[in-house]
CSV table of C-alpha atoms in Angstrom, one decimal:
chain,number,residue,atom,x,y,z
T,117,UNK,CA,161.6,106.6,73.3
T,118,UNK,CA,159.2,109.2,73.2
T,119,UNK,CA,159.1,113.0,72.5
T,120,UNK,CA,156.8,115.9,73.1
T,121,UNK,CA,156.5,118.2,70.3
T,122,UNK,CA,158.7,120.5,72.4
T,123,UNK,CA,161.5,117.9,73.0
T,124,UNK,CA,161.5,116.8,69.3
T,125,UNK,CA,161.8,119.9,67.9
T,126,UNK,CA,164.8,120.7,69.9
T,127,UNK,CA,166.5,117.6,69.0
T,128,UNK,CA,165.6,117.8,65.3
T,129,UNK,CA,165.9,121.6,64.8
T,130,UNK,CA,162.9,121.9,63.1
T,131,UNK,CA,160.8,124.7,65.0
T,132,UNK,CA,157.2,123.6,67.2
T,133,UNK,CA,155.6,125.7,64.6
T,134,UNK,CA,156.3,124.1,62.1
T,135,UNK,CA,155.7,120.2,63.7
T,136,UNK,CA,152.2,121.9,64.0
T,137,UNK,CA,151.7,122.6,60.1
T,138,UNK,CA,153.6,119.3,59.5
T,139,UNK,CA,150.5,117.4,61.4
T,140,UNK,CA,148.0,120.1,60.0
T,141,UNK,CA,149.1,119.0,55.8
T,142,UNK,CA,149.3,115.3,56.8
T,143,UNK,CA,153.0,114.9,56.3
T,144,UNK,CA,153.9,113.9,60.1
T,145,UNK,CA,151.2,113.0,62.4
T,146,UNK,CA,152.0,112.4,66.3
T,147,UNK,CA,152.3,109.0,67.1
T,148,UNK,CA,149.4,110.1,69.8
T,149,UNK,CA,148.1,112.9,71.7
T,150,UNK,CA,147.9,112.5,75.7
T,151,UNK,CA,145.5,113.5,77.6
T,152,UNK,CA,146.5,116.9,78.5
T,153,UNK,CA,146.2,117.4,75.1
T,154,UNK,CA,149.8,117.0,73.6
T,155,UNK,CA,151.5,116.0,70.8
T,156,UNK,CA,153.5,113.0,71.2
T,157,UNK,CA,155.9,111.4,68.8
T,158,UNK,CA,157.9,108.0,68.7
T,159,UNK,CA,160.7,106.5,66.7
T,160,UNK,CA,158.4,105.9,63.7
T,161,UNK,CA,157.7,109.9,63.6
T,162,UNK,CA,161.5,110.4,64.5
T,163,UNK,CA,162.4,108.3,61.3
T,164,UNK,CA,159.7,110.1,59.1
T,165,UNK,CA,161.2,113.4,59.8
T,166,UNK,CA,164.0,112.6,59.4
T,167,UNK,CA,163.0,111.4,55.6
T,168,UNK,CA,161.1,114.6,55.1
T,169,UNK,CA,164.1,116.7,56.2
T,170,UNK,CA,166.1,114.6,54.0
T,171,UNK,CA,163.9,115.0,50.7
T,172,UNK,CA,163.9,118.8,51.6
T,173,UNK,CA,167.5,119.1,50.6
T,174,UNK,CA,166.9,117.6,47.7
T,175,UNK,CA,165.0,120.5,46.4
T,176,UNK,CA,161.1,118.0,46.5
T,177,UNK,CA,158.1,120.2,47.4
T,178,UNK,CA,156.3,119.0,50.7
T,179,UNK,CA,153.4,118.0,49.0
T,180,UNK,CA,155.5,115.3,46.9
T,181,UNK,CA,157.1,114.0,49.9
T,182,UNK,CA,153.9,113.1,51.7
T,183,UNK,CA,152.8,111.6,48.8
T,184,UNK,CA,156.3,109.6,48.2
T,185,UNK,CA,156.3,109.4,52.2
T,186,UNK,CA,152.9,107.8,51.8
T,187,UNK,CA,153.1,105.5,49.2
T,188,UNK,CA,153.6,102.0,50.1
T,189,UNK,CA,154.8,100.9,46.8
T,190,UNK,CA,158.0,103.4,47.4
T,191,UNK,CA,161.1,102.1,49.2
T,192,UNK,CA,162.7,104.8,50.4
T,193,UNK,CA,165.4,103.1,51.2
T,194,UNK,CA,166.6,102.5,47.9
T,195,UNK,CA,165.7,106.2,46.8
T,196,UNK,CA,167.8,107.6,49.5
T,197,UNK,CA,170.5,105.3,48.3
T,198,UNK,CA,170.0,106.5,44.7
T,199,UNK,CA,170.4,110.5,46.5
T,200,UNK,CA,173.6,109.2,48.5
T,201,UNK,CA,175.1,107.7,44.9
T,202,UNK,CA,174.0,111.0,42.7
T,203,UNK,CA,175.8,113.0,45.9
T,204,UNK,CA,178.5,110.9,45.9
T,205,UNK,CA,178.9,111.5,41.7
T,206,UNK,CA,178.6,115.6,42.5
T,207,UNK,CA,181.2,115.3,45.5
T,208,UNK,CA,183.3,113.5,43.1
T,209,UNK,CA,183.3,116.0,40.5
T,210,UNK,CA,183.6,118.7,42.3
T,211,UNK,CA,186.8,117.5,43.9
T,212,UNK,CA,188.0,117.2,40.5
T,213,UNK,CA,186.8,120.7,39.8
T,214,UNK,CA,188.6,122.6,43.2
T,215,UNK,CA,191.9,120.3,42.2
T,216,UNK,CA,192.0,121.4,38.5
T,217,UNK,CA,191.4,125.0,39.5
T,218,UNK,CA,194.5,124.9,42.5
T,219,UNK,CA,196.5,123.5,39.8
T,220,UNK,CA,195.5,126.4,37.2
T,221,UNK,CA,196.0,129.2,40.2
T,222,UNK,CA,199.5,127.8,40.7
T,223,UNK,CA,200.2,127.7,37.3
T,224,UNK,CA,199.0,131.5,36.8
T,225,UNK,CA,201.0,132.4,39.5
T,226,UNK,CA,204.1,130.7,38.1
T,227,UNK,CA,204.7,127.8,40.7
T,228,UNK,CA,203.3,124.9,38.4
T,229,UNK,CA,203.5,123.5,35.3
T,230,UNK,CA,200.6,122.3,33.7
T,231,UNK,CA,200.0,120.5,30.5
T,232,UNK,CA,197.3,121.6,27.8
T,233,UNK,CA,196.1,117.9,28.6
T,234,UNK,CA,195.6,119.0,32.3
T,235,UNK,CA,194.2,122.6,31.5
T,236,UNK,CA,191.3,120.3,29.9
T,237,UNK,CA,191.4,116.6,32.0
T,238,UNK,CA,188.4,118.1,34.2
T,239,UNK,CA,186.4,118.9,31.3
T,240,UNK,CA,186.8,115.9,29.6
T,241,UNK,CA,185.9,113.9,33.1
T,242,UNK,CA,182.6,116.2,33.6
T,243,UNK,CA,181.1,115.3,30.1
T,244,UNK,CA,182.1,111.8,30.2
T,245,UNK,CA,180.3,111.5,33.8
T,246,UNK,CA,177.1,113.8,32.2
T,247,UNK,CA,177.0,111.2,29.4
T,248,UNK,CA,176.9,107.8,31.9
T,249,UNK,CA,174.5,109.5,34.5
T,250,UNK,CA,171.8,110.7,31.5
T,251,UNK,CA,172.7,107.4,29.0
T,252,UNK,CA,175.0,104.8,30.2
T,253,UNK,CA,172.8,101.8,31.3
T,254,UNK,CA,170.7,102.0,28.0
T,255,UNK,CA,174.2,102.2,25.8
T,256,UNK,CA,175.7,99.5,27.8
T,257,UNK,CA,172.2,97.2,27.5
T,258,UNK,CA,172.7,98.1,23.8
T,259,UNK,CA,176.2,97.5,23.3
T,260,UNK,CA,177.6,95.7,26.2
T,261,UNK,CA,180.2,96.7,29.3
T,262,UNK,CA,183.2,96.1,27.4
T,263,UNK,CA,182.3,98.6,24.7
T,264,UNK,CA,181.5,101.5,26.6
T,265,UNK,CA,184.1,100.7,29.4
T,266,UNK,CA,186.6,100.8,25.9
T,267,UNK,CA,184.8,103.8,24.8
T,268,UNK,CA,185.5,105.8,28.2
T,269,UNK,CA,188.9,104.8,28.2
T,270,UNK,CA,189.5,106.2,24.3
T,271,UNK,CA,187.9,109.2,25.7
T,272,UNK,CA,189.7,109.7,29.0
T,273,UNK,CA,193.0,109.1,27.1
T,274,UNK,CA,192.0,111.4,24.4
T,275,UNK,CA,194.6,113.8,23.5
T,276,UNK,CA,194.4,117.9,24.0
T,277,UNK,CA,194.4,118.2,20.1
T,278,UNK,CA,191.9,115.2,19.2
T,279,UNK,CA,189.6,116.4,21.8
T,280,UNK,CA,189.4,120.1,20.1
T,281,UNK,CA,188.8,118.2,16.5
T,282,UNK,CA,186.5,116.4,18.2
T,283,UNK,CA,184.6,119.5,19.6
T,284,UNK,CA,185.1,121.1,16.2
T,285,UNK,CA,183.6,118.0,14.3
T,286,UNK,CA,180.9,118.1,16.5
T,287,UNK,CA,180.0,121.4,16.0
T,288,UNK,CA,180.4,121.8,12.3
T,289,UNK,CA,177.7,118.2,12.3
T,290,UNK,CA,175.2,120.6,14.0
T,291,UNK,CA,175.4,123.5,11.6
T,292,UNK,CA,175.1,121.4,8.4
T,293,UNK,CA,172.5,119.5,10.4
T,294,UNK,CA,170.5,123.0,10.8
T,295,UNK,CA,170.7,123.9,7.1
T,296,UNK,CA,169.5,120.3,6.5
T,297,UNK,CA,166.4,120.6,8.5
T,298,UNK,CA,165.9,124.0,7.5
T,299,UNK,CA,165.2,122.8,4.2
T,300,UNK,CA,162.7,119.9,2.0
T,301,UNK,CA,165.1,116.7,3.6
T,302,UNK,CA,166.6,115.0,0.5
T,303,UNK,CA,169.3,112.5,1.6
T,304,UNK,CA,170.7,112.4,-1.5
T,305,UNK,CA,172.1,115.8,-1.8
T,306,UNK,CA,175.6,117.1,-0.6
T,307,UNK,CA,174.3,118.4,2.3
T,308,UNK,CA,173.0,114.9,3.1
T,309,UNK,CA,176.2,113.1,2.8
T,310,UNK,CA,178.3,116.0,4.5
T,311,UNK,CA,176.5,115.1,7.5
T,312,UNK,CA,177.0,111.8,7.1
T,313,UNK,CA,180.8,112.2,6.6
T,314,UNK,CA,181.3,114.9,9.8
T,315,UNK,CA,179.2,112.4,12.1
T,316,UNK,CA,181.4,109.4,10.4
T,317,UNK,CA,184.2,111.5,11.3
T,318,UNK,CA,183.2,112.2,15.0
T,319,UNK,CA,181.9,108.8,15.3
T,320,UNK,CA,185.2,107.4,14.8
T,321,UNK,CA,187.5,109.1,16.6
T,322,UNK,CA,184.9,109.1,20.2
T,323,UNK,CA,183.9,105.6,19.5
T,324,UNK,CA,186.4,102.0,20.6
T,325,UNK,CA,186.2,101.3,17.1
T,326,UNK,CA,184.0,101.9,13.5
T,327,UNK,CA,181.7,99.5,11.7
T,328,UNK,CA,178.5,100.2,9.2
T,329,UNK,CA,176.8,98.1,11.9
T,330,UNK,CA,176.9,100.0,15.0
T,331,UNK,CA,177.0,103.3,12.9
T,332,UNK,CA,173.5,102.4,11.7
T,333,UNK,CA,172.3,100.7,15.3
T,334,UNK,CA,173.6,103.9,17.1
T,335,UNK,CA,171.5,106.1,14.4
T,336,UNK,CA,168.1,104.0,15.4
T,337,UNK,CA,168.6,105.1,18.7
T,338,UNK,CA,168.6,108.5,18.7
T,339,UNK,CA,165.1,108.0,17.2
T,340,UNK,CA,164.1,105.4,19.8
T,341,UNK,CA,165.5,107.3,23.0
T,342,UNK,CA,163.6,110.5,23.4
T,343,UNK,CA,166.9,111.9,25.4
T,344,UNK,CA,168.5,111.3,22.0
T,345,UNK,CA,166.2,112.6,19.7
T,346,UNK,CA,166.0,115.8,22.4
T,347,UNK,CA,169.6,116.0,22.2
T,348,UNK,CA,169.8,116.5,18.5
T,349,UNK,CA,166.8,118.3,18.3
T,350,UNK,CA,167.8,120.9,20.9
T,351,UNK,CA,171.1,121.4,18.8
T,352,UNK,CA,169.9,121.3,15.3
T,353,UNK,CA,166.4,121.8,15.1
T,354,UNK,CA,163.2,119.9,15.2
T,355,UNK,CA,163.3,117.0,13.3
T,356,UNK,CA,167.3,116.8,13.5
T,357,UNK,CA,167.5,113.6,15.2
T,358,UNK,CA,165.0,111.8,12.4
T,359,UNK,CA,166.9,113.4,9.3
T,360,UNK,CA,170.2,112.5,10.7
T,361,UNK,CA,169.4,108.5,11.5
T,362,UNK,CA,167.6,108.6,7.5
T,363,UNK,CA,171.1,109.6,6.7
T,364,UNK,CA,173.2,107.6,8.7
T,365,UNK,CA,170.9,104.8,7.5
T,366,UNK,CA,171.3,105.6,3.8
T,367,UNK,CA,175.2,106.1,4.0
T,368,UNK,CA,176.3,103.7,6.1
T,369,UNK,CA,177.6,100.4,4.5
């Protein structure tokens, strides 16, 4: 089927005007112009606007979309896919997030109990699913699916008073990571082995289980992974991820 630049906008919503600048950037080009001198578009355009209307809601500037819309080494297929799945992952979490906050309105209003364990369950879920969207396939092609599946269930299953050690562990690692960075890096000092003992101490209770081994292997890749290294950086200071694998290296045995 076929569409004037009149009919298409109607059924797409998007203005004549701006089918006009559309064809005038390159992004969607009629599939001909008659001979009266009009714009007209078939399926193929129907299907590209679509796509471009798509990419629009997912916050990419017009200019990228021709380029991605142009590019025949780009399925874009499998990149909406990848949209519908991150979606999916944000629908997900923010059902979790409007059911944990009717449970917390009842509970402040006196017709519900609910838990410490509950008061935090959402909380615990949105970090977990932060950590596998930004790092789970590398951790699982380093570690393997039954480790971080085990991991995920230690951490779902985590009690209300583990988790705030936890929290607290972690913290206190970042502000004797600081003063370590802040100074000439000695890994034999007190300091050294304190942050060895407080990521130790984390490590233990948010990993499946301990070993010198995957203490050490888990320490290389926070210098490897540049989301790692970011990560502690970001928390501690430059250099933080480097001084805290040397030390993990050094201590662990």
């Amino acid at each position: 089927m076929e569409y004037s630049i009149t009919a298409l906008a109607k059924i797409s919503g998007v203005s004549s005007r701006t089918l006009r600048y559309y064809d005038q950037i390159g992004l969607l080009k009629p599939a001909r112009v008659n001979s009266a001198g009009y714009r007209i578009y078939g399926l193929q355009q129907v299907d590209r606007l679509q796509q471009i209307l798509y990419f629009k809601s997912f916050g990419l500037p017009l200019e990228e979309i021709r380029h991605l819309l142009d590019d025949p080494k780009q399925d874009v297929q499998s990149l909406l896919v990848a949209h519908y799945h991150r979606l999916s992952r944000e629908r997900a979490a923010l059902d979790r997030l409007l059911t944990t906050l009717a449970q917390t309105i009842t509970y402040y209003e006196g017709e519900q109990k609910m838990s410490d364990e509950e008061k935090f369950a959402y909380f615990k879920q949105q970090k977990l699913a932060a950590n596998e969207e930004a790092y789970g396939e590398e951790i699982r092609a380093a570690y393997g699916e039954k480790v971080v599946e085990e991991s995920n269930q230690k951490w779902q299953n985590m009690s209300f008073d583990t988790y705030q050690e936890l929290q607290q562990t972690e913290n206190d690692l970042f502000e004797a990571l600081k003063q370590l960075v802040s100074q000439p890096f000695d890994v034999t000092t007190d300091l050294a082995q304190t942050v060895f003992q407080l990521h130790k101490k984390w490590l233990q209770e948010a990993a499946p289980f301990y070993s010198a081994d995957y203490h050490r292997s888990l320490g290389e890749m926070y210098i490897q992974d540049a989301r790692f290294t970011a990560y502690y950086d970001q928390k501690a200071g430059e250099g933080a991820a480097a001084c805290l694998q040397a030390v993990i290296a050094h201590y662990a045995d």
